[in-house]
mmCIF file of C-alpha atoms in Angstrom:
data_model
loop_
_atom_site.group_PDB
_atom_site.id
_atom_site.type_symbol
_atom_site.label_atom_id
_atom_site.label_comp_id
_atom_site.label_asym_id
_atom_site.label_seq_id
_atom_site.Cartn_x
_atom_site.Cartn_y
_atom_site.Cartn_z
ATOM 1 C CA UNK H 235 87.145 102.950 81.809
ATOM 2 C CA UNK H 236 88.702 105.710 84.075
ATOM 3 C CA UNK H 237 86.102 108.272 84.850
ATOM 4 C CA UNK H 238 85.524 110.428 87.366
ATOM 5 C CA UNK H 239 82.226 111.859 88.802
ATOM 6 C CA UNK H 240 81.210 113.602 92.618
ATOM 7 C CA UNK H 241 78.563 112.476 95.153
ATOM 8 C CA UNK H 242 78.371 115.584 97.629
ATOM 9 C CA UNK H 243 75.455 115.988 100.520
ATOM 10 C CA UNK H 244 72.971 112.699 99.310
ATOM 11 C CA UNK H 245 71.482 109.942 101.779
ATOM 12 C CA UNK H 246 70.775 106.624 100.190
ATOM 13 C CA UNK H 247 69.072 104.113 101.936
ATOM 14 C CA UNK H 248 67.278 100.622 101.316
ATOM 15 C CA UNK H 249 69.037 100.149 97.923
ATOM 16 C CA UNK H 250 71.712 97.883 97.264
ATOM 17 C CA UNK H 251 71.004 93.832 96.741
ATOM 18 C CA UNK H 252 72.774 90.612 95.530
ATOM 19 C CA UNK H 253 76.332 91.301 94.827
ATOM 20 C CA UNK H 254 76.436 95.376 94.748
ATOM 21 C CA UNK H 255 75.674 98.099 97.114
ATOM 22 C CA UNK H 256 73.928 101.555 96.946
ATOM 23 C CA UNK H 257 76.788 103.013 94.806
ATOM 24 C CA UNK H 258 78.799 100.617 92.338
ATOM 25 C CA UNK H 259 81.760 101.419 90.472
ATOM 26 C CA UNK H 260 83.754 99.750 87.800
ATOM 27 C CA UNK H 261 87.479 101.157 87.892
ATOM 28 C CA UNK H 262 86.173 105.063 88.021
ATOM 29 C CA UNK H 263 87.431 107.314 90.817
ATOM 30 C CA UNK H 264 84.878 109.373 92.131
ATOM 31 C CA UNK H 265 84.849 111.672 95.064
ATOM 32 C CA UNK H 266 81.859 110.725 97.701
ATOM 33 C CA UNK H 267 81.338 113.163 100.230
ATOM 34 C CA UNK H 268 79.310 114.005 103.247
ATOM 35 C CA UNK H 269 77.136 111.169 102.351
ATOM 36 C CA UNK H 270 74.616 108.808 105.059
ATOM 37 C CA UNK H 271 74.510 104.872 103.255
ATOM 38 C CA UNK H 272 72.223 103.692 105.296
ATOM 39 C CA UNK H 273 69.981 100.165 105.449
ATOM 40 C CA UNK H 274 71.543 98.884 102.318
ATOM 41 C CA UNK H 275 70.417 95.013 100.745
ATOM 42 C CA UNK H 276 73.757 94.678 100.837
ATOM 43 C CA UNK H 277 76.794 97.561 100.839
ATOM 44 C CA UNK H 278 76.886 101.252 100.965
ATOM 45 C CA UNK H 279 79.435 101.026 98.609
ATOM 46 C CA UNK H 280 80.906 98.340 96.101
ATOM 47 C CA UNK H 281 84.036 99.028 93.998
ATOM 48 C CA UNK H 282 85.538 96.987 91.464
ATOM 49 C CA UNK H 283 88.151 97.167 88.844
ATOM 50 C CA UNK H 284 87.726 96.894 84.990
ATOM 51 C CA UNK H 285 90.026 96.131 82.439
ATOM 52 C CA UNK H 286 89.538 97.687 78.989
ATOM 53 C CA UNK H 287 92.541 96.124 76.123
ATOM 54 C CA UNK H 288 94.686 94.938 78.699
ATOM 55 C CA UNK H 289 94.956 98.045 81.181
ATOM 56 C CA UNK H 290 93.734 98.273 84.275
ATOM 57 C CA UNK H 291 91.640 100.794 85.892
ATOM 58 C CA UNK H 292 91.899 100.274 89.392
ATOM 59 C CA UNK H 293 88.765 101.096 92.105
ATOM 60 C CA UNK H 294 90.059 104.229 93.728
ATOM 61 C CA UNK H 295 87.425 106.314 95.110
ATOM 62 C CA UNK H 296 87.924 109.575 97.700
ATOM 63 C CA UNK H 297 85.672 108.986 100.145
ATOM 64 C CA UNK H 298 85.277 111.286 102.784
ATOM 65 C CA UNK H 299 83.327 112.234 105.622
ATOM 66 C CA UNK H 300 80.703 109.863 105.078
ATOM 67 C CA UNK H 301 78.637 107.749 107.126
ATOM 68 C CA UNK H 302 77.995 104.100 106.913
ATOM 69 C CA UNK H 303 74.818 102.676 109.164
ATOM 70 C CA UNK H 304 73.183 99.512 109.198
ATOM 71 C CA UNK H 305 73.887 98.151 105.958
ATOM 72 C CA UNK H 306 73.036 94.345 105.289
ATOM 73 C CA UNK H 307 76.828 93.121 104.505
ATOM 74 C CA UNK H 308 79.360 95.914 104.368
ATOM 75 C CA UNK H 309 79.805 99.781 104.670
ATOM 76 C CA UNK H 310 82.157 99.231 101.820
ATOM 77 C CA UNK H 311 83.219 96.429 99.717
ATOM 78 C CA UNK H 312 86.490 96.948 97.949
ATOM 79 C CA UNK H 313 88.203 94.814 95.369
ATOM 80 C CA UNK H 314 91.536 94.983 92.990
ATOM 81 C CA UNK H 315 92.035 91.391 91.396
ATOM 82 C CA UNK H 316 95.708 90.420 91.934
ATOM 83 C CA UNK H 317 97.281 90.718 88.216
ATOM 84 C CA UNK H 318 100.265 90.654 86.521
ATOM 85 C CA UNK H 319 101.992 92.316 86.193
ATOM 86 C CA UNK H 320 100.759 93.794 89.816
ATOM 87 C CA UNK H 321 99.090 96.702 90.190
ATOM 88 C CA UNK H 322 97.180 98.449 92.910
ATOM 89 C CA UNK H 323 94.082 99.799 94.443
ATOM 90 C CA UNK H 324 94.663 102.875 96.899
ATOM 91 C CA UNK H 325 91.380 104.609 97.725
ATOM 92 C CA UNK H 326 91.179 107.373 99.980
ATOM 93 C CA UNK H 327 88.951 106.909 103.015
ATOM 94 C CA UNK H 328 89.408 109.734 105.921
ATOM 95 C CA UNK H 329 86.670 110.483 108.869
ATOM 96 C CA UNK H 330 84.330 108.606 107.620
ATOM 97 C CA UNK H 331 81.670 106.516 110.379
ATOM 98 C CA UNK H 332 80.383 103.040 110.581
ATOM 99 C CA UNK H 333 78.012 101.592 112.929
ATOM 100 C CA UNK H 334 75.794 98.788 112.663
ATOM 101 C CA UNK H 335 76.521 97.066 109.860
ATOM 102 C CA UNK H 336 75.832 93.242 109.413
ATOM 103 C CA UNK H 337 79.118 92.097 108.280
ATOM 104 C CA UNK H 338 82.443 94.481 108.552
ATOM 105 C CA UNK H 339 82.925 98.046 108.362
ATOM 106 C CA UNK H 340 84.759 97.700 105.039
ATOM 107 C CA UNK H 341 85.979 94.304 103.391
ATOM 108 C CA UNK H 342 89.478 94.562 101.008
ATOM 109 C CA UNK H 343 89.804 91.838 98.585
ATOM 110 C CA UNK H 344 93.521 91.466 97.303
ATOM 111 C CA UNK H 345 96.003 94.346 96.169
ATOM 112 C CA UNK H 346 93.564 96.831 97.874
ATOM 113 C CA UNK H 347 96.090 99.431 99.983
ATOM 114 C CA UNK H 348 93.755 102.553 101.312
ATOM 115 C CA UNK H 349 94.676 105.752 102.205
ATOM 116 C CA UNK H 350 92.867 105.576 105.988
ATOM 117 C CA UNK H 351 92.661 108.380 108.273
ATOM 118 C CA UNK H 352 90.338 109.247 111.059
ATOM 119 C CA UNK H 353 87.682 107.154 110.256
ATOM 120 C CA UNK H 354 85.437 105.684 113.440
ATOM 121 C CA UNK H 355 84.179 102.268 113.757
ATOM 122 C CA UNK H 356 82.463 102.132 117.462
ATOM 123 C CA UNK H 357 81.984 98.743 118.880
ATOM 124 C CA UNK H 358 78.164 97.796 118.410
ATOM 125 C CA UNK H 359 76.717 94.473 119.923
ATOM 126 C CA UNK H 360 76.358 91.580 116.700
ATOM 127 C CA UNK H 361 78.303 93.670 114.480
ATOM 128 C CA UNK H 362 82.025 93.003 113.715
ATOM 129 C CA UNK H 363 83.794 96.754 113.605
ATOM 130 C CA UNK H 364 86.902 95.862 111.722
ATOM 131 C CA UNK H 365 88.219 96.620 108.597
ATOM 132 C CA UNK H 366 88.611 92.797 106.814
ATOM 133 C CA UNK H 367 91.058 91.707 104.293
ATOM 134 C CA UNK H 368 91.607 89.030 101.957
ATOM 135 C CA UNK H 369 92.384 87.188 99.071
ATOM 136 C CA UNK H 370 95.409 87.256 96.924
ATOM 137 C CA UNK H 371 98.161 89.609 97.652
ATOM 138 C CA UNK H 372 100.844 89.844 95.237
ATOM 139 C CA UNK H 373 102.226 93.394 95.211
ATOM 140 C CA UNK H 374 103.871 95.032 97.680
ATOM 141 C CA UNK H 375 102.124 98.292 100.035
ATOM 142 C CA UNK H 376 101.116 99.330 103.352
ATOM 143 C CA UNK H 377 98.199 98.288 105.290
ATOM 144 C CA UNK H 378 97.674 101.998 107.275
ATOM 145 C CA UNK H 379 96.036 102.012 110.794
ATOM 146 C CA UNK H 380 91.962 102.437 109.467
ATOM 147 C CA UNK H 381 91.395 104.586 112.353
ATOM 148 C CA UNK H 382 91.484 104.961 116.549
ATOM 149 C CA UNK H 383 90.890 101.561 117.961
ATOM 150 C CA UNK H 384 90.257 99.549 114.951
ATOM 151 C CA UNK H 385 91.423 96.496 114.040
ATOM 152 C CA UNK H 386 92.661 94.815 111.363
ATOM 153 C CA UNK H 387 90.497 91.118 110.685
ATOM 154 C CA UNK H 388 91.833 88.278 108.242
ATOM 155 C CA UNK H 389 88.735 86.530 107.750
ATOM 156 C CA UNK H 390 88.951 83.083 105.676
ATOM 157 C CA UNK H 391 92.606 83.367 103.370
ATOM 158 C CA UNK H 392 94.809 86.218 103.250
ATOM 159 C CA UNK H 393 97.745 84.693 100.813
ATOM 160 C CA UNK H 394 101.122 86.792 100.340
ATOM 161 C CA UNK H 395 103.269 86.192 96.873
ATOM 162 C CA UNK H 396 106.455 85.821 96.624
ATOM 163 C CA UNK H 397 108.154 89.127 95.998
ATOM 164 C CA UNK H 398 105.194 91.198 97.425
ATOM 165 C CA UNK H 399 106.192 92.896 100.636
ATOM 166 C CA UNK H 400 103.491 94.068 103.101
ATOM 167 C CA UNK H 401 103.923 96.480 105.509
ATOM 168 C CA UNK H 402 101.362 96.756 108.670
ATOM 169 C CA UNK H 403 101.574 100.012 110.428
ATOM 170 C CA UNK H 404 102.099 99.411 114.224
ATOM 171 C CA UNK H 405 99.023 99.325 115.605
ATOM 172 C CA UNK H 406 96.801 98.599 112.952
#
């Protein structure tokens, strides 16, 4: 269900594994901040929704100034089912750093829309420093520039509903 909780000042490192990362969260909307995820079995973070009698509480952490290093698959791995009718995942992630992690900075799966600002994601040979997205998109919201000189990566299927409306901001 909807809770909330803070993560202030922590490092975490070599936790994580199959399918979850350091932190996990189940439609809750905690505030992480001024936190090092570091070496990871898999993500620094994982978010996912949950449904309890037929609402849904969506993954949207505040994440801020945190840094992301090294991590097996991805700094963060966020996901919001597509559902019906559609609703939305908007996290906040603002000058936050990633460097050196296996797979992408952070991976979106479906109606995921974040609140980005200022985050860094410095180029770093054998690591991919782009913010991925994909899956099922059927409702409409804004895919914000993640930060200076990042990229946006559709990796595998990226699939757009009718009647969902996606806007990229220009340079993103």
């Amino acid at each position: 269900t909807q809770g909330t909780a803070t993560l202030a000042h922590c490092e975490l490192r070599y936790g994580g594994g199959e399918n979850g990362g350091m932190v996990t969260t189940y439609g809750t909307t905690p505030t992480i901040r001024d936190c090092l995820f570091r070496d990871s079995g898999e993500d620094g973070i994982w978010m996912r929704p949950s449904t309890v009698d037929n609402t849904v509480y969506p993954a949207n952490a505040t994440i801020v100034d945190c840094e992301f290093r090294n991590n097996r698959d991805d700094g963060i791995d966020i996901d919001h089912d597509s559902t019906t009718p559609p609703t939305v995942a908007t996290p906040v992630i603002h000058a936050c750093h990633f460097e050196g992690n296996d797979h992408d900075a952070i991976v979106l799966h479906d109606n995921v829309f974040p609140d980005f600002d200022a985050n860094t994601i410095p180029s770093v040979a054998g690591c991919r420093n782009s913010v991925n997205h994909q899956g099922d998109i059927n409702a409409s919201g804004t895919l914000e520039i993640p930060g200076p000189g990042v990229a946006y990566l559709i990796e595998n299927v990226l699939m757009i509903r009718p009647g969902a409306v996606v806007t990229i901001e220009p340079g993103a």
